[in-house]
């Protein structure tokens, strides 16, 4: 028998989690404690569920993760459950929240200025976001930026930052540690840990913010960090590669991206050591 | 379907008036532009010179005339401008951003 769901509002996104597995529910609830709410007051809440089965008394338990009743993933390994949940939530946000143009990017705010860091996985977005967050920047999102299609403002979706094993040491140098020093396994990406924004800073969350900067980071090991200006056409062209729900907007998506960059200053970034990269960014982006 | 990139002769450019596809969505940004092809979802980026050429692809202005316009706007000699126009028109045609039917057979006849 499944227990009652628990509900969250993570920035602009409402979701609930239901599971017969107490430890999964408690773990997720602890990771997202600041975003817990009492009941479901939304008619567009994403419904996540984790079930488990065991084919025979001697068999290993198998976990099934569902998003809105559709299978997201299944695994026999407990450390894969949380990453599947996280991934499933992202997938359902893409499917359900067509009011936002969704760009594969981390997004933060400095003062009232929203900043998008758009890049492929493994480019150092989350690590950079953690570094800037530790310097007092405000957090909007990690995996993807939610851009209101009407206003072109960034909206928050402040999920825990997913730090990959290659960046553990860098993050530890900031005296930050993955939540409860727990490590998970994400398919294809190996070991990951989650960094709660509230563990990095006392008041980490940003309100919806106008986009003033668009940056395309690329981590190059040992590189001297370098910011170089991009024309708005270059930025719109590059940003198009990172739109995750272009099908929702069809022919409008190109014009929306143009509107996004019209209000922004755009840069390419070759990032190197985290502190030096953050120094460079702060020297160019006024508070 | 294979598509052969056109190779212009200098004489071609005297009379070929390339025409941009009317369904292409263009967004001008500081004199440069992005083009979006709704048929395949591809996005293209044009720098300032390319955007000037693109805007001249109206189906009436020949490549030679476009090159003269580029010469006036960007202070390059007409041969350089002609080369640039011919190369860009070929690339735009290759990407199927131009309506070729009216003049393409002439080039290969």
Coordinates of C-alpha atoms in Angstrom, one line a residue:
Chain A
X1 CA 0.0 0.0 0.0
X2 CA 1.4 3.4 -1.0
X3 CA 1.7 6.1 1.6
X4 CA 0.3 9.6 1.1
X5 CA 2.4 11.8 -1.2
X6 CA 4.5 14.6 0.2
X7 CA 4.4 17.9 -1.7
X8 CA 7.0 20.5 -2.6
X9 CA 7.2 23.8 -4.4
X10 CA 10.7 24.2 -5.9
X11 CA 10.7 27.7 -7.3
X12 CA 8.2 27.8 -10.1
X13 CA 7.6 24.0 -10.1
X14 CA 5.2 22.0 -7.9
X15 CA 5.7 18.3 -7.4
X16 CA 4.8 15.5 -5.2
X17 CA 6.5 12.3 -4.3
X18 CA 4.9 9.1 -3.2
X19 CA 6.6 5.9 -2.2
X20 CA 6.1 2.8 -0.1
X21 CA 9.8 3.1 0.7
X22 CA 10.2 5.2 3.7
X23 CA 13.9 5.8 3.3
X24 CA 13.4 7.2 -0.2
X25 CA 10.7 9.6 0.9
X26 CA 12.7 10.7 3.9
X27 CA 15.9 11.2 1.9
X28 CA 14.1 13.3 -0.7
X29 CA 12.2 15.3 1.9
X30 CA 15.5 16.1 3.7
X31 CA 17.2 17.1 0.5
X32 CA 14.4 19.5 -0.3
X33 CA 13.2 20.4 3.2
X34 CA 13.1 24.2 2.6
X35 CA 10.7 23.6 -0.3
X36 CA 8.2 21.3 1.5
X37 CA 4.6 22.4 1.6
X38 CA 1.6 21.0 3.4
X39 CA -0.8 20.1 0.7
X40 CA -1.1 20.1 -3.1
X41 CA -2.6 23.5 -4.1
X42 CA -1.6 23.2 -7.7
X43 CA -3.4 21.7 -10.7
X44 CA -0.1 21.2 -12.5
X45 CA 1.9 19.3 -10.0
X46 CA 4.4 16.7 -11.2
X47 CA 3.7 13.4 -9.6
X48 CA 6.7 11.2 -8.9
X49 CA 6.6 7.8 -7.5
X50 CA 9.1 5.1 -6.4
X51 CA 8.1 1.5 -6.1
X52 CA 10.1 -1.6 -5.5
X53 CA 9.6 -5.2 -6.1
X54 CA 11.4 -8.5 -5.5
X55 CA 10.7 -11.4 -7.8
X56 CA 11.5 -14.0 -5.2
X57 CA 12.4 -14.1 -1.6
X58 CA 16.0 -14.7 -2.5
X59 CA 16.0 -12.1 -5.3
X60 CA 17.4 -8.6 -5.2
X61 CA 15.1 -5.6 -4.8
X62 CA 14.4 -3.7 -7.9
X63 CA 13.4 0.0 -7.9
X64 CA 11.0 1.6 -10.3
X65 CA 10.8 5.3 -10.7
X66 CA 7.7 6.9 -12.3
X67 CA 6.8 10.4 -13.4
X68 CA 3.2 11.1 -13.9
X69 CA 2.6 7.3 -14.0
X70 CA 5.1 6.8 -16.8
X71 CA 8.2 4.7 -16.3
X72 CA 11.3 6.9 -15.9
X73 CA 13.8 4.2 -15.0
X74 CA 14.4 1.1 -13.1
X75 CA 17.4 -0.1 -11.2
X76 CA 18.6 -2.7 -8.8
X77 CA 21.1 -0.3 -7.3
X78 CA 19.7 1.9 -4.5
X79 CA 22.3 4.8 -5.2
X80 CA 20.7 5.2 -8.6
X81 CA 17.3 6.0 -7.3
X82 CA 17.8 9.6 -6.4
X83 CA 19.5 10.5 -9.7
X84 CA 16.6 8.8 -11.5
X85 CA 14.2 10.8 -9.5
X86 CA 16.0 14.0 -10.3
X87 CA 16.2 13.2 -13.9
X88 CA 12.6 12.2 -14.0
X89 CA 11.5 15.5 -12.5
X90 CA 13.5 17.3 -15.1
X91 CA 11.9 15.3 -17.8
X92 CA 8.4 16.0 -16.5
X93 CA 9.2 19.7 -16.2
X94 CA 10.1 19.7 -19.9
X95 CA 6.9 17.9 -20.8
X96 CA 4.6 19.8 -18.5
X97 CA 5.8 23.4 -18.3
X98 CA 5.4 24.8 -21.8
X99 CA 5.0 28.3 -20.4
X100 CA 8.8 28.3 -20.1
X101 CA 11.4 28.2 -22.8
X102 CA 13.8 25.8 -21.2
X103 CA 17.5 26.1 -21.9
X104 CA 20.2 23.6 -20.8
X105 CA 22.0 26.0 -18.4
X106 CA 22.7 27.0 -14.9
X107 CA 21.1 30.3 -14.0
X108 CA 21.9 32.7 -11.2
X109 CA 21.3 36.3 -10.3
X110 CA 23.7 39.0 -9.2
X111 CA 21.8 42.0 -7.9
X112 CA 18.8 42.2 -10.1
X113 CA 20.6 40.8 -13.1
X114 CA 19.8 37.3 -14.3
X115 CA 22.8 35.4 -15.7
X116 CA 22.5 32.2 -17.9
X117 CA 25.4 29.8 -18.1
X118 CA 24.5 27.7 -21.1
X119 CA 26.6 24.7 -21.9
X120 CA 26.6 20.9 -22.5
X121 CA 26.9 18.5 -19.6
X122 CA 30.4 18.3 -18.2
X123 CA 31.3 21.9 -19.0
X124 CA 31.4 22.9 -15.4
X125 CA 28.1 24.7 -15.1
X126 CA 27.2 23.3 -11.7
X127 CA 30.7 23.8 -10.2
X128 CA 30.7 27.4 -11.4
X129 CA 27.2 27.9 -10.0
X130 CA 28.4 26.5 -6.6
X131 CA 31.4 28.8 -6.7
X132 CA 29.4 31.9 -7.5
X133 CA 26.7 30.9 -5.0
X134 CA 29.4 30.7 -2.3
X135 CA 30.3 34.3 -3.1
X136 CA 26.7 35.6 -2.4
X137 CA 25.2 35.3 -5.9
X138 CA 21.6 34.2 -5.8
X139 CA 20.5 30.8 -7.2
X140 CA 17.9 30.2 -9.8
X141 CA 18.6 26.8 -11.3
X142 CA 21.2 24.2 -12.1
X143 CA 20.2 21.8 -14.9
X144 CA 18.1 24.2 -17.0
X145 CA 17.0 27.8 -17.1
X146 CA 13.3 28.5 -17.1
X147 CA 12.6 31.5 -19.3
X148 CA 9.1 32.9 -19.2
X149 CA 8.0 33.0 -22.8
X150 CA 6.0 36.2 -22.3
X151 CA 8.4 38.3 -20.2
X152 CA 11.7 36.6 -21.0
X153 CA 12.5 36.7 -17.3
X154 CA 14.3 33.8 -15.6
X155 CA 12.3 31.9 -13.1
X156 CA 13.7 29.9 -10.2
X157 CA 13.9 26.1 -10.1
X158 CA 16.4 25.8 -7.3
X159 CA 17.0 22.1 -7.2
X160 CA 20.0 20.8 -5.5
X161 CA 23.2 21.2 -7.5
X162 CA 24.4 18.0 -9.0
X163 CA 28.2 17.8 -8.6
X164 CA 30.0 15.2 -10.5
X165 CA 32.9 13.2 -9.0
X166 CA 35.5 15.2 -11.1
X167 CA 34.5 18.4 -9.2
X168 CA 34.3 17.0 -5.7
X169 CA 37.8 18.2 -4.7
X170 CA 37.2 21.7 -6.2
X171 CA 34.0 22.1 -4.3
X172 CA 35.6 20.8 -1.1
X173 CA 38.2 23.5 -1.5
X174 CA 35.3 26.0 -1.0
X175 CA 34.6 24.1 2.2
X176 CA 31.4 22.8 0.6
X177 CA 30.5 19.1 0.7
X178 CA 27.8 17.1 -1.0
X179 CA 24.7 16.8 1.1
X180 CA 25.4 14.5 4.1
X181 CA 28.5 13.4 2.2
X182 CA 26.3 10.9 0.4
X183 CA 27.3 9.9 -3.1
X184 CA 25.0 8.5 -5.7
X185 CA 25.4 6.9 -9.1
X186 CA 24.1 8.6 -12.2
X187 CA 23.8 6.5 -15.3
X188 CA 26.7 7.3 -17.7
X189 CA 28.0 10.1 -15.5
X190 CA 29.3 8.1 -12.6
X191 CA 29.4 9.2 -9.0
X192 CA 27.6 12.4 -8.1
X193 CA 26.7 14.3 -5.0
X194 CA 24.1 16.9 -4.3
X195 CA 24.7 20.3 -2.9
X196 CA 21.8 22.0 -1.3
X197 CA 21.7 25.8 -2.0
X198 CA 20.8 26.5 1.6
X199 CA 24.0 24.8 2.7
X200 CA 26.0 27.1 0.6
X201 CA 24.5 30.4 1.6
X202 CA 21.9 31.6 4.2
X203 CA 19.6 33.2 1.7
X204 CA 20.5 31.6 -1.6
X205 CA 17.4 32.0 -3.6
X206 CA 16.7 34.6 -6.3
X207 CA 13.3 35.9 -7.4
X208 CA 12.4 36.0 -11.1
X209 CA 15.0 38.1 -12.8
X210 CA 15.5 39.8 -16.2
X211 CA 18.2 38.2 -18.2
X212 CA 21.1 40.6 -18.5
X213 CA 24.0 38.3 -19.2
X214 CA 24.3 35.1 -21.3
X215 CA 27.6 33.2 -20.9
X216 CA 28.7 30.0 -22.6
X217 CA 31.3 28.4 -20.3
X218 CA 33.7 25.7 -21.3
X219 CA 36.0 24.2 -18.7
X220 CA 39.6 23.7 -19.9
X221 CA 41.8 22.0 -17.3
X222 CA 44.7 24.3 -16.3
X223 CA 43.5 27.1 -18.6
X224 CA 43.9 30.7 -17.6
X225 CA 40.3 31.9 -17.5
X226 CA 39.2 34.1 -20.3
X227 CA 36.0 35.9 -21.1
X228 CA 35.4 37.0 -24.7
X229 CA 32.5 39.0 -26.1
X230 CA 30.0 37.4 -28.4
X231 CA 27.7 39.2 -30.7
X232 CA 24.0 38.8 -29.9
X233 CA 23.5 36.9 -33.2
X234 CA 26.3 34.5 -32.2
X235 CA 24.7 34.1 -28.7
X236 CA 21.2 33.5 -30.1
X237 CA 22.6 30.9 -32.5
X238 CA 24.6 29.1 -29.8
X239 CA 21.6 29.3 -27.4
X240 CA 19.4 27.6 -29.9
X241 CA 21.6 24.4 -29.5
X242 CA 20.6 24.3 -25.8
X243 CA 16.9 24.8 -26.0
X244 CA 15.3 21.6 -24.6
X245 CA 11.7 22.2 -25.5
X246 CA 11.9 23.9 -28.9
X247 CA 9.1 21.6 -30.1
X248 CA 6.7 23.4 -27.7
X249 CA 7.4 26.7 -29.3
X250 CA 8.0 25.7 -32.9
X251 CA 8.7 28.7 -35.1
X252 CA 8.5 31.0 -32.1
X253 CA 11.6 29.7 -30.4
X254 CA 14.1 31.5 -32.6
X255 CA 12.3 34.8 -32.1
X256 CA 12.1 34.2 -28.4
X257 CA 15.9 33.5 -28.2
X258 CA 16.5 36.8 -30.1
X259 CA 14.4 38.6 -27.6
X260 CA 16.3 37.0 -24.8
X261 CA 19.7 38.1 -26.1
X262 CA 18.5 41.6 -27.1
X263 CA 18.4 42.6 -23.4
X264 CA 21.7 40.8 -22.6
X265 CA 25.4 41.2 -22.9
X266 CA 26.9 37.9 -24.1
X267 CA 30.2 36.2 -23.5
X268 CA 32.1 33.0 -24.2
X269 CA 34.0 31.8 -21.2
X270 CA 37.0 29.5 -21.1
X271 CA 37.0 28.6 -17.4
X272 CA 39.9 27.2 -15.5
X273 CA 40.6 27.2 -11.7
X274 CA 37.3 28.0 -10.0
X275 CA 38.4 30.9 -7.9
X276 CA 40.1 32.7 -10.7
X277 CA 37.2 32.1 -13.0
X278 CA 34.7 33.5 -10.4
X279 CA 37.1 36.5 -9.9
X280 CA 37.1 37.1 -13.7
X281 CA 33.3 36.9 -14.0
X282 CA 32.8 39.2 -11.1
X283 CA 35.2 41.7 -12.6
X284 CA 33.1 41.9 -15.7
X285 CA 29.6 41.6 -14.3
X286 CA 28.8 44.6 -12.1
X287 CA 26.9 43.9 -8.9
Chain B
X1 CA 17.9 13.5 -51.8
X2 CA 21.4 14.6 -52.7
X3 CA 21.8 18.3 -53.5
X4 CA 24.7 19.6 -55.5
X5 CA 26.0 22.9 -54.3
X6 CA 25.9 25.2 -57.3
X7 CA 29.1 26.5 -58.8
X8 CA 28.6 29.9 -60.4
X9 CA 30.4 31.1 -63.4
X10 CA 31.2 34.8 -63.5
X11 CA 28.6 35.1 -66.2
X12 CA 25.9 33.4 -64.0
X13 CA 26.2 36.1 -61.4
X14 CA 25.4 38.8 -64.0
X15 CA 21.8 37.6 -64.3
X16 CA 21.0 35.3 -61.4
X17 CA 18.7 37.1 -58.9
X18 CA 18.7 34.8 -55.8
X19 CA 15.5 34.9 -53.8
X20 CA 15.4 34.1 -50.1
X21 CA 12.7 31.7 -48.9
X22 CA 9.8 33.7 -47.6
X23 CA 9.0 31.3 -44.8
X24 CA 12.5 31.6 -43.2
X25 CA 12.2 33.4 -39.9
X26 CA 15.0 36.0 -39.5
X27 CA 15.9 37.9 -36.4
X28 CA 18.1 41.0 -36.8
X29 CA 20.5 41.6 -33.9
X30 CA 22.8 44.6 -34.1
X31 CA 23.2 44.3 -37.8
X32 CA 23.8 40.6 -37.7
X33 CA 21.0 38.0 -37.8
X34 CA 19.9 34.5 -37.1
X35 CA 17.8 32.6 -39.6
X36 CA 15.4 29.8 -38.6
X37 CA 14.2 27.3 -41.1
X38 CA 10.8 26.0 -39.9
X39 CA 11.0 23.0 -42.2
X40 CA 13.9 21.4 -40.4
X41 CA 14.3 23.5 -37.2
X42 CA 17.8 24.5 -38.1
X43 CA 19.2 27.9 -37.0
X44 CA 21.8 29.8 -39.0
X45 CA 23.9 32.8 -38.1
X46 CA 24.7 35.6 -40.4
X47 CA 27.4 38.2 -39.8
X48 CA 26.9 41.8 -41.0
X49 CA 28.1 41.3 -44.5
X50 CA 26.2 38.1 -44.9
X51 CA 23.0 39.7 -43.6
X52 CA 23.3 42.6 -46.1
X53 CA 23.6 40.0 -48.9
X54 CA 20.7 38.0 -47.5
X55 CA 18.4 41.0 -47.4
X56 CA 19.3 41.7 -51.1
X57 CA 18.2 38.2 -52.1
X58 CA 14.8 39.5 -53.2
X59 CA 14.5 37.6 -56.5
X60 CA 15.0 40.8 -58.5
X61 CA 18.6 41.9 -57.6
X62 CA 21.3 40.0 -59.4
X63 CA 24.4 38.7 -57.7
X64 CA 26.4 41.3 -59.6
X65 CA 24.2 44.1 -58.2
X66 CA 24.4 42.6 -54.7
X67 CA 28.2 42.6 -55.0
X68 CA 28.1 46.3 -55.9
X69 CA 25.9 47.0 -52.9
X70 CA 28.5 45.1 -50.7
X71 CA 31.3 47.1 -52.3
X72 CA 29.6 50.4 -51.3
X73 CA 28.7 49.2 -47.8
X74 CA 32.0 47.6 -46.8
X75 CA 34.6 49.3 -48.9
X76 CA 35.9 46.2 -50.6
X77 CA 36.7 45.9 -54.3
X78 CA 34.1 44.4 -56.6
X79 CA 35.9 41.2 -57.3
X80 CA 36.3 40.5 -53.6
X81 CA 32.6 41.4 -53.1
X82 CA 31.6 39.2 -56.0
X83 CA 33.5 36.2 -54.6
X84 CA 31.9 36.7 -51.2
X85 CA 28.4 37.0 -52.6
X86 CA 28.8 33.9 -54.9
X87 CA 30.2 31.8 -52.0
X88 CA 27.5 32.9 -49.6
X89 CA 24.7 32.4 -52.1
X90 CA 26.1 28.9 -52.8
X91 CA 26.1 28.1 -49.1
X92 CA 22.6 29.5 -48.6
X93 CA 21.4 27.5 -51.6
X94 CA 23.1 24.4 -50.2
X95 CA 21.3 24.9 -46.9
X96 CA 18.1 25.4 -49.0
X97 CA 17.4 28.8 -47.6
X98 CA 16.9 30.2 -51.1
X99 CA 14.2 29.5 -53.7
X100 CA 16.2 28.1 -56.5
X101 CA 13.7 26.9 -58.9
X102 CA 13.6 30.1 -61.0
X103 CA 17.2 30.2 -61.9
X104 CA 18.9 27.0 -60.8
X105 CA 18.2 25.2 -64.1
X106 CA 19.8 28.1 -66.0
X107 CA 23.1 27.5 -64.1
X108 CA 23.2 23.9 -65.0
X109 CA 21.8 24.1 -68.5

